[in-house]
Amino acid sequence: MLNSHEEIIHKNILPRLDVVEKAQAAFQQEVATIKSDLMGVQRGQAQLELTVMKDGKETRDMLKQFVNHVLDQDKQESQAKLEDKKAETQSKIEARKARWEIIGKVTVVLAGSGSIIYAWIELLKDKL
């Protein structure tokens, strides 16, 4: 009976155990490969996240520079318009000042020469 058990073990059980052991080894190899691939994917994902974050920061920096440039341009344009308006107002004031100076000088000349006083006296004579 021992021989028949031994024969059954060698012919039936051991080949099956070999198949199971080979399948288990293949499965373990597959799991190890999957783990390795997963770690690679995770490293790639971390690298991608860093790249995206870096690109986002660069984009924000560029947009910040652009916005600052546009705001500076707008500020300069506003300043130039304000200066132009001041210059225009100053020019109008000077023109009015010059006109009143001329009128004042003409009045002083006429009054100094007695022409205005003479004209008033003549007007008053006619009415009296």
Coordinates of N, CA and C in Angstrom, one line a residue:
M1 N 0.8 -1.2 0.0 CA 0.0 0.0 0.0 C 0.9 1.3 0.0
L2 N 2.0 1.2 0.6 CA 2.9 2.3 0.7 C 3.4 2.7 -0.7
N3 N 3.6 1.6 -1.5 CA 4.1 1.8 -2.9 C 3.0 2.5 -3.7
S4 N 1.7 2.1 -3.5 CA 0.6 2.7 -4.3 C 0.4 4.2 -3.9
H5 N 0.6 4.5 -2.6 CA 0.5 5.9 -2.1 C 1.6 6.7 -2.7
E6 N 2.8 6.1 -2.7 CA 4.0 6.7 -3.3 C 3.8 7.0 -4.8
E7 N 3.3 6.0 -5.4 CA 3.0 6.1 -6.9 C 2.0 7.2 -7.2
I8 N 0.9 7.2 -6.4 CA -0.1 8.2 -6.5 C 0.4 9.6 -6.3
I9 N 1.3 9.7 -5.2 CA 1.9 11.0 -4.9 C 2.8 11.5 -6.1
H10 N 3.6 10.6 -6.6 CA 4.5 11.0 -7.7 C 3.8 11.3 -9.0
K11 N 2.7 10.5 -9.3 CA 2.1 10.6 -10.6 C 1.0 11.7 -10.6
N12 N 0.3 11.9 -9.5 CA -0.9 12.8 -9.5 C -0.6 14.0 -8.7
I13 N -0.2 13.9 -7.5 CA -0.1 15.0 -6.5 C 1.1 15.9 -6.8
L14 N 2.3 15.4 -7.0 CA 3.5 16.2 -7.3 C 3.4 17.0 -8.6
P15 N 2.9 16.4 -9.7 CA 2.8 17.3 -10.9 C 1.8 18.4 -10.6
R16 N 0.7 18.1 -9.9 CA -0.3 19.2 -9.6 C 0.4 20.2 -8.7
L17 N 1.2 19.8 -7.8 CA 1.8 20.8 -6.9 C 2.8 21.6 -7.7
D18 N 3.5 21.0 -8.6 CA 4.4 21.8 -9.5 C 3.7 22.8 -10.3
V19 N 2.5 22.4 -10.8 CA 1.7 23.4 -11.6 C 1.2 24.5 -10.7
V20 N 0.8 24.2 -9.5 CA 0.3 25.2 -8.6 C 1.5 26.1 -8.2
E21 N 2.6 25.6 -7.9 CA 3.8 26.4 -7.5 C 4.2 27.3 -8.6
K22 N 4.2 26.8 -9.9 CA 4.6 27.6 -11.0 C 3.6 28.7 -11.2
A23 N 2.3 28.4 -11.0 CA 1.2 29.4 -11.2 C 1.4 30.5 -10.1
Q24 N 1.7 30.0 -8.9 CA 1.9 30.9 -7.7 C 3.1 31.8 -8.0
A25 N 4.2 31.3 -8.5 CA 5.4 32.0 -8.8 C 5.1 33.1 -9.9
A26 N 4.3 32.6 -10.9 CA 4.0 33.5 -12.0 C 3.1 34.7 -11.5
F27 N 2.2 34.3 -10.6 CA 1.3 35.3 -10.0 C 2.1 36.3 -9.1
Q28 N 3.0 35.8 -8.4 CA 3.9 36.7 -7.6 C 4.7 37.6 -8.5
Q29 N 5.2 37.0 -9.6 CA 6.0 37.8 -10.5 C 5.1 38.9 -11.1
E30 N 3.9 38.6 -11.4 CA 2.9 39.5 -12.0 C 2.6 40.6 -11.0
V31 N 2.4 40.2 -9.7 CA 2.1 41.2 -8.7 C 3.3 42.2 -8.5
A32 N 4.5 41.6 -8.5 CA 5.7 42.4 -8.4 C 5.8 43.4 -9.6
T33 N 5.5 43.0 -10.8 CA 5.5 43.8 -12.0 C 4.4 44.9 -11.8
I34 N 3.3 44.6 -11.4 CA 2.2 45.5 -11.2 C 2.6 46.6 -10.2
K35 N 3.2 46.1 -9.1 CA 3.7 47.1 -8.0 C 4.7 48.0 -8.6
S36 N 5.6 47.5 -9.4 CA 6.7 48.3 -10.0 C 6.1 49.3 -10.9
D37 N 5.1 48.8 -11.8 CA 4.5 49.8 -12.7 C 3.7 50.9 -12.0
L38 N 3.0 50.5 -10.9 CA 2.2 51.4 -10.1 C 3.2 52.5 -9.5
M39 N 4.3 52.0 -9.0 CA 5.2 53.0 -8.4 C 5.8 53.9 -9.5
G40 N 6.0 53.4 -10.7 CA 6.4 54.3 -11.8 C 5.4 55.3 -12.1
V41 N 4.1 54.8 -12.2 CA 3.0 55.7 -12.5 C 2.9 56.8 -11.4
Q42 N 3.0 56.4 -10.1 CA 3.0 57.4 -9.0 C 4.1 58.4 -9.1
R43 N 5.3 57.9 -9.5 CA 6.4 58.9 -9.6 C 6.1 59.8 -10.8
G44 N 5.6 59.2 -11.9 CA 5.3 60.1 -13.0 C 4.2 61.1 -12.7
Q45 N 3.2 60.7 -11.9 CA 2.1 61.6 -11.5 C 2.7 62.7 -10.6
A46 N 3.5 62.3 -9.7 CA 4.2 63.4 -8.9 C 5.0 64.3 -9.7
Q47 N 5.7 63.8 -10.7 CA 6.5 64.7 -11.6 C 5.6 65.6 -12.4
L48 N 4.5 65.0 -12.9 CA 3.5 65.8 -13.6 C 2.9 66.9 -12.8
E49 N 2.6 66.5 -11.6 CA 2.0 67.6 -10.7 C 3.0 68.7 -10.4
L50 N 4.3 68.3 -10.2 CA 5.3 69.4 -10.1 C 5.4 70.2 -11.3
T51 N 5.4 69.6 -12.5 CA 5.5 70.3 -13.7 C 4.3 71.3 -13.9
V52 N 3.1 70.8 -13.6 CA 1.9 71.6 -13.7 C 2.0 72.8 -12.8
M53 N 2.4 72.5 -11.5 CA 2.5 73.6 -10.5 C 3.5 74.6 -11.0
K54 N 4.6 74.1 -11.5 CA 5.7 75.0 -12.0 C 5.2 75.9 -13.1
D55 N 4.5 75.2 -14.1 CA 4.0 75.9 -15.2 C 2.9 77.0 -14.8
G56 N 2.1 76.6 -13.8 CA 1.1 77.5 -13.3 C 1.7 78.7 -12.6
K57 N 2.8 78.5 -11.9 CA 3.5 79.6 -11.2 C 4.1 80.5 -12.3
E58 N 4.7 79.9 -13.3 CA 5.3 80.7 -14.4 C 4.2 81.5 -15.1
T59 N 3.1 80.9 -15.3 CA 2.0 81.6 -16.0 C 1.5 82.7 -15.1
R60 N 1.3 82.5 -13.8 CA 0.9 83.6 -12.9 C 1.9 84.7 -12.9
D61 N 3.2 84.4 -12.9 CA 4.2 85.4 -12.9 C 4.1 86.2 -14.2
M62 N 4.0 85.5 -15.3 CA 3.9 86.3 -16.6 C 2.6 87.2 -16.6
L63 N 1.5 86.6 -16.1 CA 0.3 87.4 -16.1 C 0.4 88.6 -15.2
K64 N 1.1 88.4 -14.0 CA 1.3 89.5 -13.1 C 2.2 90.6 -13.8
Q65 N 3.2 90.2 -14.5 CA 4.0 91.2 -15.2 C 3.2 91.9 -16.2
F66 N 2.4 91.2 -17.0 CA 1.6 91.8 -18.0 C 0.6 92.8 -17.4
V67 N -0.1 92.4 -16.3 CA -1.1 93.3 -15.7 C -0.4 94.5 -15.1
N68 N 0.8 94.3 -14.5 CA 1.6 95.5 -14.0 C 1.9 96.4 -15.2
H69 N 2.4 95.8 -16.3 CA 2.7 96.6 -17.5 C 1.5 97.4 -18.0
V70 N 0.4 96.8 -18.1 CA -0.9 97.4 -18.6 C -1.3 98.5 -17.6
L71 N -1.2 98.2 -16.3 CA -1.6 99.3 -15.3 C -0.6 100.4 -15.3
D72 N 0.7 100.2 -15.5 CA 1.6 101.3 -15.6 C 1.4 102.1 -16.9
Q73 N 1.1 101.4 -18.0 CA 0.8 102.2 -19.2 C -0.5 103.1 -19.0
D74 N -1.5 102.5 -18.4 CA -2.7 103.3 -18.1 C -2.4 104.4 -17.2
K75 N -1.6 104.2 -16.2 CA -1.2 105.3 -15.3 C -0.5 106.4 -16.0
Q76 N 0.4 106.0 -16.9 CA 1.2 107.0 -17.6 C 0.3 107.8 -18.6
E77 N -0.7 107.1 -19.2 CA -1.6 107.8 -20.1 C -2.5 108.8 -19.3
S78 N -2.9 108.3 -18.2 CA -3.8 109.2 -17.3 C -3.0 110.4 -16.9
Q79 N -1.7 110.2 -16.5 CA -0.8 111.3 -16.0 C -0.6 112.2 -17.2
A80 N -0.4 111.7 -18.4 CA -0.2 112.6 -19.6 C -1.4 113.4 -19.9
K81 N -2.6 112.8 -19.8 CA -3.8 113.5 -20.0 C -4.0 114.6 -19.0
L82 N -3.7 114.3 -17.7 CA -3.8 115.2 -16.7 C -2.9 116.4 -16.9
E83 N -1.7 116.1 -17.3 CA -0.7 117.2 -17.5 C -1.1 118.0 -18.7
D84 N -1.7 117.4 -19.8 CA -2.2 118.1 -20.9 C -3.3 119.1 -20.5
K85 N -4.2 118.6 -19.7 CA -5.3 119.4 -19.2 C -4.8 120.6 -18.4
K86 N -3.8 120.3 -17.5 CA -3.3 121.4 -16.7 C -2.6 122.4 -17.6
A87 N -1.9 122.0 -18.6 CA -1.2 122.9 -19.5 C -2.2 123.7 -20.3
E88 N -3.3 123.1 -20.7 CA -4.4 123.8 -21.4 C -5.1 124.8 -20.5
T89 N -5.4 124.4 -19.3 CA -6.0 125.4 -18.4 C -5.0 126.5 -18.1
Q90 N -3.8 126.2 -17.9 CA -2.8 127.3 -17.6 C -2.7 128.2 -18.8
S91 N -2.7 127.6 -20.0 CA -2.7 128.5 -21.2 C -3.9 129.4 -21.3
K92 N -5.1 128.9 -21.0 CA -6.3 129.7 -21.0 C -6.2 130.9 -19.9
I93 N -5.7 130.5 -18.8 CA -5.5 131.5 -17.7 C -4.6 132.6 -18.1
E94 N -3.5 132.2 -18.7 CA -2.5 133.2 -19.2 C -3.0 134.0 -20.3
A95 N -3.8 133.4 -21.2 CA -4.4 134.2 -22.3 C -5.4 135.3 -21.7
R96 N -6.2 134.9 -20.8 CA -7.2 135.8 -20.1 C -6.4 136.9 -19.4
K97 N -5.3 136.5 -18.7 CA -4.5 137.5 -18.0 C -3.9 138.5 -18.9
A98 N -3.4 138.0 -20.0 CA -2.8 138.9 -21.0 C -3.8 139.9 -21.6
R99 N -5.1 139.3 -21.8 CA -6.1 140.2 -22.4 C -6.5 141.3 -21.4
W100 N -6.6 140.9 -20.1 CA -7.0 141.9 -19.1 C -5.9 142.9 -18.9
E101 N -4.6 142.5 -19.0 CA -3.5 143.4 -18.9 C -3.5 144.4 -20.0
I102 N -3.9 143.9 -21.2 CA -4.0 144.9 -22.4 C -5.1 145.9 -22.2
I103 N -6.2 145.3 -21.7 CA -7.4 146.2 -21.5 C -7.0 147.2 -20.4
G104 N -6.4 146.8 -19.4 CA -6.0 147.7 -18.3 C -5.0 148.7 -18.8
K105 N -4.0 148.3 -19.6 CA -3.1 149.3 -20.1 C -3.7 150.3 -21.0
V106 N -4.6 149.8 -21.9 CA -5.3 150.8 -22.8 C -6.1 151.8 -22.0
T107 N -6.8 151.2 -20.9 CA -7.6 152.1 -20.1 C -6.7 153.1 -19.4
V108 N -5.6 152.7 -18.8 CA -4.7 153.6 -18.2 C -4.2 154.7 -19.1
V109 N -3.8 154.3 -20.4 CA -3.3 155.2 -21.4 C -4.4 156.2 -21.7
L110 N -5.6 155.7 -21.9 CA -6.7 156.7 -22.3 C -7.1 157.6 -21.1
A111 N -7.1 157.0 -19.9 CA -7.4 157.8 -18.7 C -6.3 158.8 -18.5
G112 N -5.1 158.3 -18.7 CA -3.9 159.2 -18.4 C -3.9 160.4 -19.4
S113 N -4.3 160.1 -20.6 CA -4.3 161.2 -21.6 C -5.5 162.1 -21.5
G114 N -6.4 161.7 -20.7 CA -7.6 162.6 -20.5 C -8.7 162.3 -21.5
S115 N -8.6 161.4 -22.4 CA -9.6 161.2 -23.4 C -10.9 160.6 -22.8
I116 N -10.8 159.8 -21.9 CA -12.1 159.2 -21.3 C -12.8 160.3 -20.5
I117 N -12.0 161.0 -19.8 CA -12.6 162.1 -18.9 C -13.3 163.1 -19.9
Y118 N -12.6 163.5 -21.0 CA -13.1 164.4 -21.9 C -14.4 163.9 -22.5
A119 N -14.4 162.6 -22.9 CA -15.6 162.0 -23.5 C -16.8 162.0 -22.5
W120 N -16.5 161.8 -21.2 CA -17.6 161.8 -20.2 C -18.1 163.3 -20.0
I121 N -17.2 164.1 -20.0 CA -17.6 165.5 -19.8 C -18.5 166.0 -21.0
E122 N -18.1 165.6 -22.2 CA -18.9 165.9 -23.4 C -20.3 165.3 -23.3
L123 N -20.3 164.1 -22.9 CA -21.6 163.4 -22.7 C -22.5 164.1 -21.7
L124 N -21.9 164.4 -20.6 CA -22.6 165.1 -19.5 C -23.1 166.5 -19.9
K125 N -22.3 167.2 -20.7 CA -22.7 168.5 -21.2 C -24.0 168.5 -22.0
D126 N -24.0 167.4 -22.9 CA -25.2 167.3 -23.7 C -26.5 167.0 -22.9
K127 N -26.3 166.4 -21.8 CA -27.5 166.0 -21.1 C -27.9 167.1 -20.1
L128 N -27.0 168.0 -19.7 CA -27.3 169.0 -18.8 C -27.9 170.2 -19.5

